[in-house]
PDB file of C-alpha atoms and ligand atoms in Angstrom:
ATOM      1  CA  UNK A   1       7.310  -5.204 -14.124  1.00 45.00           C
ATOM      2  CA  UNK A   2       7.994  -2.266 -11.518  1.00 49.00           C
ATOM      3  CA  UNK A   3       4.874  -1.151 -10.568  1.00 54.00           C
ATOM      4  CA  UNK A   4       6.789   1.375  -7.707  1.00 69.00           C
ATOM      5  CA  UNK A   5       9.298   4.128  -7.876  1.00 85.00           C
ATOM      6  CA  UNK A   6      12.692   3.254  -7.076  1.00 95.00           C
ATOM      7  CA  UNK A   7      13.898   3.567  -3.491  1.00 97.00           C
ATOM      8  CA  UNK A   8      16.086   6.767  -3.412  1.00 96.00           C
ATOM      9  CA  UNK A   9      18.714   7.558  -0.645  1.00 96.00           C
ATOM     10  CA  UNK A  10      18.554  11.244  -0.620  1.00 94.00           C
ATOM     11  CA  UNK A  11      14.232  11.118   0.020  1.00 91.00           C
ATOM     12  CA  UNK A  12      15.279   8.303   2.883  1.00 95.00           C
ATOM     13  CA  UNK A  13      17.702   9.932   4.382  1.00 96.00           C
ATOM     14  CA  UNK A  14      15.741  13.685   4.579  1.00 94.00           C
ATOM     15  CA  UNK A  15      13.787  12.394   6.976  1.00 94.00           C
ATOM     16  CA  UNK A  16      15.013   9.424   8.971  1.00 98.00           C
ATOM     17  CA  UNK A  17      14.984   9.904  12.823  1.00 98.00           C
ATOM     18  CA  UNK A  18      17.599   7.110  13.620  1.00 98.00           C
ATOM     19  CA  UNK A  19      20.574   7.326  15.209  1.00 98.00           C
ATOM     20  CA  UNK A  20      22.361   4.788  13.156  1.00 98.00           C
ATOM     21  CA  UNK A  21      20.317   2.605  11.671  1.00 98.00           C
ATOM     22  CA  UNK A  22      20.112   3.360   7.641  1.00 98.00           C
ATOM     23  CA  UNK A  23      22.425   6.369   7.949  1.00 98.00           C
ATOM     24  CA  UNK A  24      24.901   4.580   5.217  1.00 98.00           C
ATOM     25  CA  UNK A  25      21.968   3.711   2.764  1.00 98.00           C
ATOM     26  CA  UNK A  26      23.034   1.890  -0.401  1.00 98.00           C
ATOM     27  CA  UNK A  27      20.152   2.030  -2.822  1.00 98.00           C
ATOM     28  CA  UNK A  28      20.689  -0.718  -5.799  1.00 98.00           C
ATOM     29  CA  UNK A  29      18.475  -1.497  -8.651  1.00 98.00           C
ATOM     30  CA  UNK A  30      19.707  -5.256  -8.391  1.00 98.00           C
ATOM     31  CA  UNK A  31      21.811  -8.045  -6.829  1.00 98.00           C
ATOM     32  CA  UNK A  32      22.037 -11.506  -5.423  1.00 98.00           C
ATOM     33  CA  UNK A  33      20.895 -10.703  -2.365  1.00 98.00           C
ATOM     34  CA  UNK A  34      20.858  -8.162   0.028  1.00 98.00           C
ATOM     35  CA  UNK A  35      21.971 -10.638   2.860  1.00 98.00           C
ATOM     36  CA  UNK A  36      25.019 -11.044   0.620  1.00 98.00           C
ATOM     37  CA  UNK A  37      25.596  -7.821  -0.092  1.00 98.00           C
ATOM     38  CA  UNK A  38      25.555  -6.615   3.587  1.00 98.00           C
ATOM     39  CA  UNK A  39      28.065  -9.667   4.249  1.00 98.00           C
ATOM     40  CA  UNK A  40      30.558  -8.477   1.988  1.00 98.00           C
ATOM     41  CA  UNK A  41      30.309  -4.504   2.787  1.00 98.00           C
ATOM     42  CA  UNK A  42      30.626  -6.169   6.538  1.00 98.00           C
ATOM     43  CA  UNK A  43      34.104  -7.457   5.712  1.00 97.00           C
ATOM     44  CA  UNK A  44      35.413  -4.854   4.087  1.00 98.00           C
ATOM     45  CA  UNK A  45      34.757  -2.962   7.325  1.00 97.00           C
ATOM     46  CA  UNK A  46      31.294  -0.914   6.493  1.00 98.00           C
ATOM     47  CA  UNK A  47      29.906   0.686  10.033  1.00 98.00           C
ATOM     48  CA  UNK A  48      27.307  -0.433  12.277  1.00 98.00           C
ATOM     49  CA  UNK A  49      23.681   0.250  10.503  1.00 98.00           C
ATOM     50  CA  UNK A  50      24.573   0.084   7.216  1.00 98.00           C
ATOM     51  CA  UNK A  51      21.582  -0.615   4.936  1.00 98.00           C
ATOM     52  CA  UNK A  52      21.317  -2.042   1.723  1.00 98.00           C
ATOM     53  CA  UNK A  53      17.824  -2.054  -0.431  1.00 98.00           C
ATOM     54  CA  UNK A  54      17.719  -4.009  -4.281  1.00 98.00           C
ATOM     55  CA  UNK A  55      14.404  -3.111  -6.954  1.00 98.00           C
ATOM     56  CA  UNK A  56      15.046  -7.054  -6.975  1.00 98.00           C
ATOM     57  CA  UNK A  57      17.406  -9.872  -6.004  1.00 98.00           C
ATOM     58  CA  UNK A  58      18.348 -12.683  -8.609  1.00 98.00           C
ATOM     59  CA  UNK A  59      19.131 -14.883  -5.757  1.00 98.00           C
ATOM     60  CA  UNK A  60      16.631 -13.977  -3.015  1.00 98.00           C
ATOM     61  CA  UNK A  61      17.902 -16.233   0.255  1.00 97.00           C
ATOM     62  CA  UNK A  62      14.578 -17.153   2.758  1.00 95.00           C
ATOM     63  CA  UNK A  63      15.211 -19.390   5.938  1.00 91.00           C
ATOM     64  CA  UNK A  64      16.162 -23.366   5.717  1.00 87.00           C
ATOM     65  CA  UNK A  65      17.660 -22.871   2.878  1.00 91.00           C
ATOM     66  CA  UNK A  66      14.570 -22.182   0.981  1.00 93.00           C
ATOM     67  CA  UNK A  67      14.582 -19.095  -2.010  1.00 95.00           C
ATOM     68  CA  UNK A  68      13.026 -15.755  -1.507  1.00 96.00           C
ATOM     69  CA  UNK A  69      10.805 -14.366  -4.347  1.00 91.00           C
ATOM     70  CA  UNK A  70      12.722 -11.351  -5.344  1.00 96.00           C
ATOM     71  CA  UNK A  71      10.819  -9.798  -8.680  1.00 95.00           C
ATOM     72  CA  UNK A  72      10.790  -5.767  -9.418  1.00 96.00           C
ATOM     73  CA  UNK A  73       7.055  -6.120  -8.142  1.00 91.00           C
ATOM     74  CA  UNK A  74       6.822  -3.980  -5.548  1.00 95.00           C
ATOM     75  CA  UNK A  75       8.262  -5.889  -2.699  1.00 97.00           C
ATOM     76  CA  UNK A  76      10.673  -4.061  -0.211  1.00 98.00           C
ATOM     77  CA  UNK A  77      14.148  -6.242  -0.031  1.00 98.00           C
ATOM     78  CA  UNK A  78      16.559  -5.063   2.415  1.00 98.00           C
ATOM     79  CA  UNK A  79      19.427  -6.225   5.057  1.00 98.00           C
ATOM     80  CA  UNK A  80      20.687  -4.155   7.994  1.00 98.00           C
ATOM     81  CA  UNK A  81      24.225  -4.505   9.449  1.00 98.00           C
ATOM     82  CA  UNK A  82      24.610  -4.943  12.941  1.00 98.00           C
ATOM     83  CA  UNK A  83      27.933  -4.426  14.685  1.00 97.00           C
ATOM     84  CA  UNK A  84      28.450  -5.072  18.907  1.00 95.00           C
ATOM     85  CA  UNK A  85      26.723  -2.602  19.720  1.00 94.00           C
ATOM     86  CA  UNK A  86      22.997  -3.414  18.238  1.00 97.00           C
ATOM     87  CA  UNK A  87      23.697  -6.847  19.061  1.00 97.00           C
ATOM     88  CA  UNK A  88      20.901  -8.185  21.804  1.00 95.00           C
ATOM     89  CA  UNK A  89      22.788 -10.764  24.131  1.00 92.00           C
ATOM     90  CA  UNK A  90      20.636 -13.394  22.997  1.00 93.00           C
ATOM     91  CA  UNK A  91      21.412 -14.060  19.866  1.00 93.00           C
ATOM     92  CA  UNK A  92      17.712 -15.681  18.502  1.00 91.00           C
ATOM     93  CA  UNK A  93      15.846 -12.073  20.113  1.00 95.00           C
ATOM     94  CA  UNK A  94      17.678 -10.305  16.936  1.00 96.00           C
ATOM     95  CA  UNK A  95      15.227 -12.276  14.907  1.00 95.00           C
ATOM     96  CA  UNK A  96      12.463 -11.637  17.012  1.00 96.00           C
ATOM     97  CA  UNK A  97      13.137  -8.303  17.650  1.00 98.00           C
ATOM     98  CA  UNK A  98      13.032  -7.490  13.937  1.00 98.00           C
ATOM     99  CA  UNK A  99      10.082  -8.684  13.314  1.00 98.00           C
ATOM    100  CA  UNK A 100       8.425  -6.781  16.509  1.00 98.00           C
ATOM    101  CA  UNK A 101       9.832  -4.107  14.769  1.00 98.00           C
ATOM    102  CA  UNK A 102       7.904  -4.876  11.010  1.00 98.00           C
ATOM    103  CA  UNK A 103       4.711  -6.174  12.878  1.00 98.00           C
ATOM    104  CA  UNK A 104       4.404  -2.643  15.056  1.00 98.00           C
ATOM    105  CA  UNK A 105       5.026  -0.619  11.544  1.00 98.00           C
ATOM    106  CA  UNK A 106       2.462  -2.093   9.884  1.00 98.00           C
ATOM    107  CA  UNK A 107       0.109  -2.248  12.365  1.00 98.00           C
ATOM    108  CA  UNK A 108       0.770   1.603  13.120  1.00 98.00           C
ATOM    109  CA  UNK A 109       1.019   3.179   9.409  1.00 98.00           C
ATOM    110  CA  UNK A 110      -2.055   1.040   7.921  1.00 98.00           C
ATOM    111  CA  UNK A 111      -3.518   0.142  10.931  1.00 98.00           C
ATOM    112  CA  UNK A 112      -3.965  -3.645   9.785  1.00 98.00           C
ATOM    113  CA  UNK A 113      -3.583  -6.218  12.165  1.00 98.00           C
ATOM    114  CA  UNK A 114      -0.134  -7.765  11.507  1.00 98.00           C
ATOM    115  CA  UNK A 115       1.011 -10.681  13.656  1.00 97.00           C
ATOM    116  CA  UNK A 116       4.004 -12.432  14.366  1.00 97.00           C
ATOM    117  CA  UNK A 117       4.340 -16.465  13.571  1.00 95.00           C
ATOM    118  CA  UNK A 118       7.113 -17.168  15.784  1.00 93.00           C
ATOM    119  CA  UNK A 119       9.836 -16.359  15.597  1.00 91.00           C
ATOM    120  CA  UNK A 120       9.904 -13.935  12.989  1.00 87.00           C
ATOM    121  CA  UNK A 121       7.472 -14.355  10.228  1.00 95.00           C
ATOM    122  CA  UNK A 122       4.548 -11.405   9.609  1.00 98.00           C
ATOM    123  CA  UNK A 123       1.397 -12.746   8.883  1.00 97.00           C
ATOM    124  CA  UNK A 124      -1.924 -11.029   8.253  1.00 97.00           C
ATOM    125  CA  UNK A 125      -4.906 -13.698   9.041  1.00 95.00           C
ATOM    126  CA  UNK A 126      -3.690 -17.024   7.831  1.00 94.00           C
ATOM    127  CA  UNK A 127      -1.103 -15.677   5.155  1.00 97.00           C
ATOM    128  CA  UNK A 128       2.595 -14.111   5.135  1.00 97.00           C
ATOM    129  CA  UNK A 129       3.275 -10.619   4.343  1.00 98.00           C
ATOM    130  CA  UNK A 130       7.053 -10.810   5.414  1.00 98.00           C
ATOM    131  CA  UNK A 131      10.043 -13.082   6.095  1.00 97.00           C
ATOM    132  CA  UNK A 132      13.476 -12.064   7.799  1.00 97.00           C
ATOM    133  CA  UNK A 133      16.670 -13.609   7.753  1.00 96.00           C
ATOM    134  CA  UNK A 134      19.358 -13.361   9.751  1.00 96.00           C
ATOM    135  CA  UNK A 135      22.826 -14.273   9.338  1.00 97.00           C
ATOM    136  CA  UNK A 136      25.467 -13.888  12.069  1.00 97.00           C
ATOM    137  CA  UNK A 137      29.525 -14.071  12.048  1.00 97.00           C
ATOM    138  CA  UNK A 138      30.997 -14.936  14.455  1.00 95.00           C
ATOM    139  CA  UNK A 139      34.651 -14.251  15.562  1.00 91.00           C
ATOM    140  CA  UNK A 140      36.451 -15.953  18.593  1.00 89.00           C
ATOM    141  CA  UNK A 141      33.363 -17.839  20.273  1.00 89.00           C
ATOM    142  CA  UNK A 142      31.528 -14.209  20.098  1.00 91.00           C
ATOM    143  CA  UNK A 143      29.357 -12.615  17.438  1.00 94.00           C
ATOM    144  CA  UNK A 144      31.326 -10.585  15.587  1.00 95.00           C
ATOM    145  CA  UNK A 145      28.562  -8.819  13.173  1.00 98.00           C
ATOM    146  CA  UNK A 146      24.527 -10.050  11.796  1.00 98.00           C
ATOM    147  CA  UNK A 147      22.703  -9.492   8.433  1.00 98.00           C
ATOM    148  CA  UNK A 148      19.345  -8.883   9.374  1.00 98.00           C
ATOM    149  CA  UNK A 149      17.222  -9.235   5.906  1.00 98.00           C
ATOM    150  CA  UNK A 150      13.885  -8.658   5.567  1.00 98.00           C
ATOM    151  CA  UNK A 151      11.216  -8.927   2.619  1.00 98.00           C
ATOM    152  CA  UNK A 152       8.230  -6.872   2.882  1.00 98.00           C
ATOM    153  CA  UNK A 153       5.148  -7.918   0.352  1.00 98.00           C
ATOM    154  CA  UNK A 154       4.536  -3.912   0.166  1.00 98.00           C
ATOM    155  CA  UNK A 155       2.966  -3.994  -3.642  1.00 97.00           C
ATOM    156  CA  UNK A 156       3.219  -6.972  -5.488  1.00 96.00           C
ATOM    157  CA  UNK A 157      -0.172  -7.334  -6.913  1.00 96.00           C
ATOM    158  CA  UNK A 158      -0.407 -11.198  -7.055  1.00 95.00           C
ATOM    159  CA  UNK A 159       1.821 -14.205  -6.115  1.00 95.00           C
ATOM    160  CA  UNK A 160       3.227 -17.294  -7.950  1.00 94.00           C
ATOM    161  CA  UNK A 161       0.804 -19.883  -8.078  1.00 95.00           C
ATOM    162  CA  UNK A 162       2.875 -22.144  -5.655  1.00 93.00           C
ATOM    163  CA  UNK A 163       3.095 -19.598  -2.812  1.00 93.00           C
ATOM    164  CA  UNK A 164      -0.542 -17.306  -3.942  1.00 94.00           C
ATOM    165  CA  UNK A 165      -2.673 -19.313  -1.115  1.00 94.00           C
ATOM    166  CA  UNK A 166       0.044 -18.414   1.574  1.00 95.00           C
ATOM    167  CA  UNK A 167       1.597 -15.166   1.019  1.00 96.00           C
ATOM    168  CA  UNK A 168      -0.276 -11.346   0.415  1.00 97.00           C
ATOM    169  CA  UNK A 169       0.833  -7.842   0.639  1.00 98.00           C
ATOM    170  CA  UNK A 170       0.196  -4.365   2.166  1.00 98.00           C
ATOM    171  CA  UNK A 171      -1.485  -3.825  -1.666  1.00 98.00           C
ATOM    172  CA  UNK A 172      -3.824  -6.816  -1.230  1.00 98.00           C
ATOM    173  CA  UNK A 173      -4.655  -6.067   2.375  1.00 98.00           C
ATOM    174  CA  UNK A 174      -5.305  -2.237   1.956  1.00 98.00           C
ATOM    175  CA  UNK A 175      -6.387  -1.824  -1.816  1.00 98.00           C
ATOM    176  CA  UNK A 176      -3.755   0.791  -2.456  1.00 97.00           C
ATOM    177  CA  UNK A 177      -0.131   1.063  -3.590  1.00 97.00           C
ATOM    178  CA  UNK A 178       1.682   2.142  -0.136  1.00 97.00           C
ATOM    179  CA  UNK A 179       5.188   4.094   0.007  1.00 97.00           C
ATOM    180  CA  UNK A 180       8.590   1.416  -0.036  1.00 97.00           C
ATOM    181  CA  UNK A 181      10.609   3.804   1.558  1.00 97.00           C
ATOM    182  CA  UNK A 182       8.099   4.421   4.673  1.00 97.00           C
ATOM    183  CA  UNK A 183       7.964   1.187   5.636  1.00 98.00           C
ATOM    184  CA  UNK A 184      11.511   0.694   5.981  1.00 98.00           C
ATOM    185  CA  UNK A 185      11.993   4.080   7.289  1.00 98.00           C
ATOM    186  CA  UNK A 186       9.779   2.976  10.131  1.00 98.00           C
ATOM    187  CA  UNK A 187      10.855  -0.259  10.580  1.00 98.00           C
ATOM    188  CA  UNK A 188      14.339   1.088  11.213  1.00 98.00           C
ATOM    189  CA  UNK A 189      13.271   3.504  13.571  1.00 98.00           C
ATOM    190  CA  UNK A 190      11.620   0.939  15.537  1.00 98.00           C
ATOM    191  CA  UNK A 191      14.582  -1.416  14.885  1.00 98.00           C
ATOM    192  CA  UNK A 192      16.914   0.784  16.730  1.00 98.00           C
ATOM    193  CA  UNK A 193      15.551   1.419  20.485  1.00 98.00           C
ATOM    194  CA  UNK A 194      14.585  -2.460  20.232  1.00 98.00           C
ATOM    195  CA  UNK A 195      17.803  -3.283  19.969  1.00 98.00           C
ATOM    196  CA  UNK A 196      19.558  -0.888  22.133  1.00 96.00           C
ATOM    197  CA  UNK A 197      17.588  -2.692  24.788  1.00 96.00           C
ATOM    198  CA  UNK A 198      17.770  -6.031  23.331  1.00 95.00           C
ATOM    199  CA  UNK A 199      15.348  -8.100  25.336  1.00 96.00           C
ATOM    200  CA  UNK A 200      11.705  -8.565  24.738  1.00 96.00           C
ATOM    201  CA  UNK A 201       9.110  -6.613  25.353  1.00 97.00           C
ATOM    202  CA  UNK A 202       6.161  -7.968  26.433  1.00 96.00           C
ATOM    203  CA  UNK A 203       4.391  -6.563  23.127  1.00 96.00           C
ATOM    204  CA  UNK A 204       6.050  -9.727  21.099  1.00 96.00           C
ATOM    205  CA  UNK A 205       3.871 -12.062  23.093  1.00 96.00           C
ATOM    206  CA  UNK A 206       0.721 -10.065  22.676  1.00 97.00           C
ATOM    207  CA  UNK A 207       1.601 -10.153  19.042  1.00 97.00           C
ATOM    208  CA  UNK A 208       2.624 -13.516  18.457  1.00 96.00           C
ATOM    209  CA  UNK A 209      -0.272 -15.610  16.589  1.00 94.00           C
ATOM    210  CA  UNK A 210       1.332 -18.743  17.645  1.00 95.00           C
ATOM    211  CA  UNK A 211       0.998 -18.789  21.383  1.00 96.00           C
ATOM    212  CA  UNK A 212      -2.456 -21.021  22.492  1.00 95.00           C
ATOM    213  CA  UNK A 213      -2.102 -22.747  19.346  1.00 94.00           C
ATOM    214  CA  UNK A 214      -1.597 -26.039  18.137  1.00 94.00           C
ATOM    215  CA  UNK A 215       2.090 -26.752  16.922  1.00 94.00           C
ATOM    216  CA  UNK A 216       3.725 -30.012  14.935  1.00 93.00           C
ATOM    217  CA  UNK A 217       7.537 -29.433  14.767  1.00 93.00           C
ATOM    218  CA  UNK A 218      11.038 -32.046  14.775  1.00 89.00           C
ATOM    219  CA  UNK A 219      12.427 -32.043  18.084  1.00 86.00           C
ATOM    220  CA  UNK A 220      15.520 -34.308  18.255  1.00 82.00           C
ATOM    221  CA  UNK A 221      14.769 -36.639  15.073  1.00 85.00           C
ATOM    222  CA  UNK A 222      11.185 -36.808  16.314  1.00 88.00           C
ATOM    223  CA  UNK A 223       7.855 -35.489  14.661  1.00 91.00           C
ATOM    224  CA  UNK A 224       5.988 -34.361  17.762  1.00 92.00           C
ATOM    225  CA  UNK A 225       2.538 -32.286  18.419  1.00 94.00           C
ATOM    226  CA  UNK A 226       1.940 -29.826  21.417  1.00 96.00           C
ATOM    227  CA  UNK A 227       0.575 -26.310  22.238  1.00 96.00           C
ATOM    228  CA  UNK A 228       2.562 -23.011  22.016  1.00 96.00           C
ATOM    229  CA  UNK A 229       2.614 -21.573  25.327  1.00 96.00           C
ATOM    230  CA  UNK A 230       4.658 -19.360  25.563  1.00 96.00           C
ATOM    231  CA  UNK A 231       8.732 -17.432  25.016  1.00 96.00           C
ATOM    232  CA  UNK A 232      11.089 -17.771  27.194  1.00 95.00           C
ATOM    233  CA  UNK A 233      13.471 -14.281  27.814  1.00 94.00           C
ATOM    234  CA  UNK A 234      16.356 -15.768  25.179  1.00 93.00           C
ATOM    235  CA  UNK A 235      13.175 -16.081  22.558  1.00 94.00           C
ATOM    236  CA  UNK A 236      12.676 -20.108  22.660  1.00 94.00           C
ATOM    237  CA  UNK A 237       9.270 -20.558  22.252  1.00 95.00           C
ATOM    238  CA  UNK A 238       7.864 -23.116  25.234  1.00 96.00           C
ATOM    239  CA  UNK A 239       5.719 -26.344  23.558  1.00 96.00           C
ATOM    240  CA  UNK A 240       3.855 -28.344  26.335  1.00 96.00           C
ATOM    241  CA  UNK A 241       3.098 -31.926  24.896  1.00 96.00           C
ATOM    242  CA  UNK A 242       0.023 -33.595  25.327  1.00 96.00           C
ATOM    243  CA  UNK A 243       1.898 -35.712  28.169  1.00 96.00           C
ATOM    244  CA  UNK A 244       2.022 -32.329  30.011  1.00 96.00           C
ATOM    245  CA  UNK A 245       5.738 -32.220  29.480  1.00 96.00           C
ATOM    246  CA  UNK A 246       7.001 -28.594  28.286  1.00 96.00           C
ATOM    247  CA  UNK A 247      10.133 -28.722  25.097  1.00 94.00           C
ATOM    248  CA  UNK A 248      11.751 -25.356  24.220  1.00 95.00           C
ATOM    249  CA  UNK A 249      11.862 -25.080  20.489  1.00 93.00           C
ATOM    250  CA  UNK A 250      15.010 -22.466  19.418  1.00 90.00           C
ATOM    251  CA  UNK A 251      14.855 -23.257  15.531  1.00 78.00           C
ATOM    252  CA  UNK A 252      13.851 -24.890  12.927  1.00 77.00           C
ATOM    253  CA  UNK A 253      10.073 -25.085  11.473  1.00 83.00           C
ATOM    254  CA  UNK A 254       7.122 -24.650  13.701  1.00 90.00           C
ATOM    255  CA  UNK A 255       3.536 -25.877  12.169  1.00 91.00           C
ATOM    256  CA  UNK A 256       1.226 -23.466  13.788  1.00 91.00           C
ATOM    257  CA  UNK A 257      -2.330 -24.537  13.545  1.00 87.00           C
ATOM    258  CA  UNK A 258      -4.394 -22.344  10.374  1.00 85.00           C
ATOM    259  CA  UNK A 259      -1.089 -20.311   9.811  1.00 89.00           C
ATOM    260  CA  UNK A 260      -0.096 -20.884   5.773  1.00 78.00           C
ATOM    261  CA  UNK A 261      -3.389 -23.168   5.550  1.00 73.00           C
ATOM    262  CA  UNK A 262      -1.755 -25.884   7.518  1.00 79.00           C
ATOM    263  CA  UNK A 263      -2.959 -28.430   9.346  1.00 77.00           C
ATOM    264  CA  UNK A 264      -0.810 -30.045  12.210  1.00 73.00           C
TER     265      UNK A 264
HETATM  266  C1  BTN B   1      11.965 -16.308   5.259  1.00 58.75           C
HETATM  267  O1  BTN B   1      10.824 -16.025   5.576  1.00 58.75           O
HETATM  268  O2  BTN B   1      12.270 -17.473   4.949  1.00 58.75           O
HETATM  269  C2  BTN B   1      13.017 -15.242   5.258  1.00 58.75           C
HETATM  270  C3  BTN B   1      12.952 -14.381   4.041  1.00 58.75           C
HETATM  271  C4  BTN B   1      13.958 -13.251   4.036  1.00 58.75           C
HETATM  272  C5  BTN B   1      13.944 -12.473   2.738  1.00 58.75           C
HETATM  273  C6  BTN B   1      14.807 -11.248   2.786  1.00 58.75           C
HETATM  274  S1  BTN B   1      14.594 -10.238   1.355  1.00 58.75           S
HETATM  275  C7  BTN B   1      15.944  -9.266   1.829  1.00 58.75           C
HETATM  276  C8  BTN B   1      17.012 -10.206   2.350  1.00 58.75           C
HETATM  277  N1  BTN B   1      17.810 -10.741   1.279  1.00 58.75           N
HETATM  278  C9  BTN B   1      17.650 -12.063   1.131  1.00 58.75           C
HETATM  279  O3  BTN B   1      18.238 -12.753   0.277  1.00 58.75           O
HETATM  280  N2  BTN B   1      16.788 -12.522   2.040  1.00 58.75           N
HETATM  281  C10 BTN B   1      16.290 -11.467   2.898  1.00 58.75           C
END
């Protein structure tokens, strides 16, 4: 059921303040997935900020090769293009940069207090309001291009049973139906100057709920426990281990300590 107005290009576009971010805006009612659609725009040459949004995705892509829930149900489902020059020279701070950019939206329009789970997933208290994805080509050693997806819980009034204890949305946290198309307006417009500087601000610490925290995670074949302590400048997060010994952690799942109701 579509419980939102369709996201429209032309009320977008009036009043974007980017530079580049969003200006080519492809509004579609469905596909795949948005990652996939941005991927294949990409190689038939579409510019740098291209933007696509879908009502819903039939294949909704999350990260680990897990599925995104992609109804008509009010969530926000959209991929940026990134060409050379939006691209941060650490590859893993386009993740984290992204979601600096959703966490400061949300905080700032409805003034609720957003977090980031490293490295890119928005939580409010112990449960997720939005995922990102990125995906990056690369072409002779370099990175040539990145699909940055994200998917915003904006107003889906309830969850599937399996993910209900773990996920919520801007309608559950604030008891009204919010606007699609301001959130991703101002997530692009924070997007952009992140990127044009492309390292991280000290804001993504203050922001991230994982730092201080207990952690379980797989580092090389092993199931190990430690404290988050902190991010190193290329966006590794730092794990000391209860033999005092500090691991950087660059991907892969993280177990933070309350986050999703886990335990570690
Ligand atoms: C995650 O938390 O695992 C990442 C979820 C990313 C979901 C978004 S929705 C828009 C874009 N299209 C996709 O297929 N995935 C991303």
């Amino acid at each position: 059921m579509q419980n939102t107005e369709a996201l429209s290009p032309t009320e977008i576009l009036q009043t974007l303040s980017t530079r580049t971010l969003g200006k080519r805006l492809y509004c579609l009612p469905e596909t795949d997935s948005t990652n996939e659609e941005v991927k294949r725009l990409a190689r038939r040459g579409a510019p740098d900020g291209t933007v696509v949004t879908a009502e819903r995705q039939t294949g909704g892509k999350g990260r680990l090769g897990r599925a995104w829930h992609s109804p008509a149900d009010g969530g926000l489902y959209f991929t940026v293009l990134l060409r050379e020059a939006h691209l941060p020279q650490h590859l893993t701070n386009l993740t984290l940069l992204s979601g600096l950019a959703v966490c400061t939206t949300l905080r700032e329009l409805y003034g609720i207090d957003a977090r980031i789970k490293w490295p890119n997933d928005i939580v409010v208290g112990a449960r997720k309001l939005c995922g990102i994805l990125a995906e990056t080509d690369f072409a002779n050693g370099k990175a040539a291009w990145a699909a940055v997806g994200i998917g915003v819980n904006v107003n889906n009034p309830s969850f599937p049973e399996s993910i209900a204890f773990r996920a919520t949305s801007l309608l559950l946290e604030t008891k009204k139906q919010q606007s699609r198309a301001a959130v991703l307006q101002r997530i692009l417009e924070h997007l952009e100057p992140l990127l044009e500087v492309g390292t991280l601000p000290p804001t993504y610490a203050q922001l991230c709920v994982s730092l201080g925290k207990p952690v379980s995670f797989t580092y090389d074949r092993h199931f190990l426990k430690g404290k988050a302590k902190g991010i190193t400048p290329d966006g590794l997060l730092l794990i000391e281990l209860p033999n005092g010994r500090t691991v950087t952690v660059g991907s892969g799942e993280v177990v933070v300590q309350g986050i999703y109701a886990q335990t570690v």
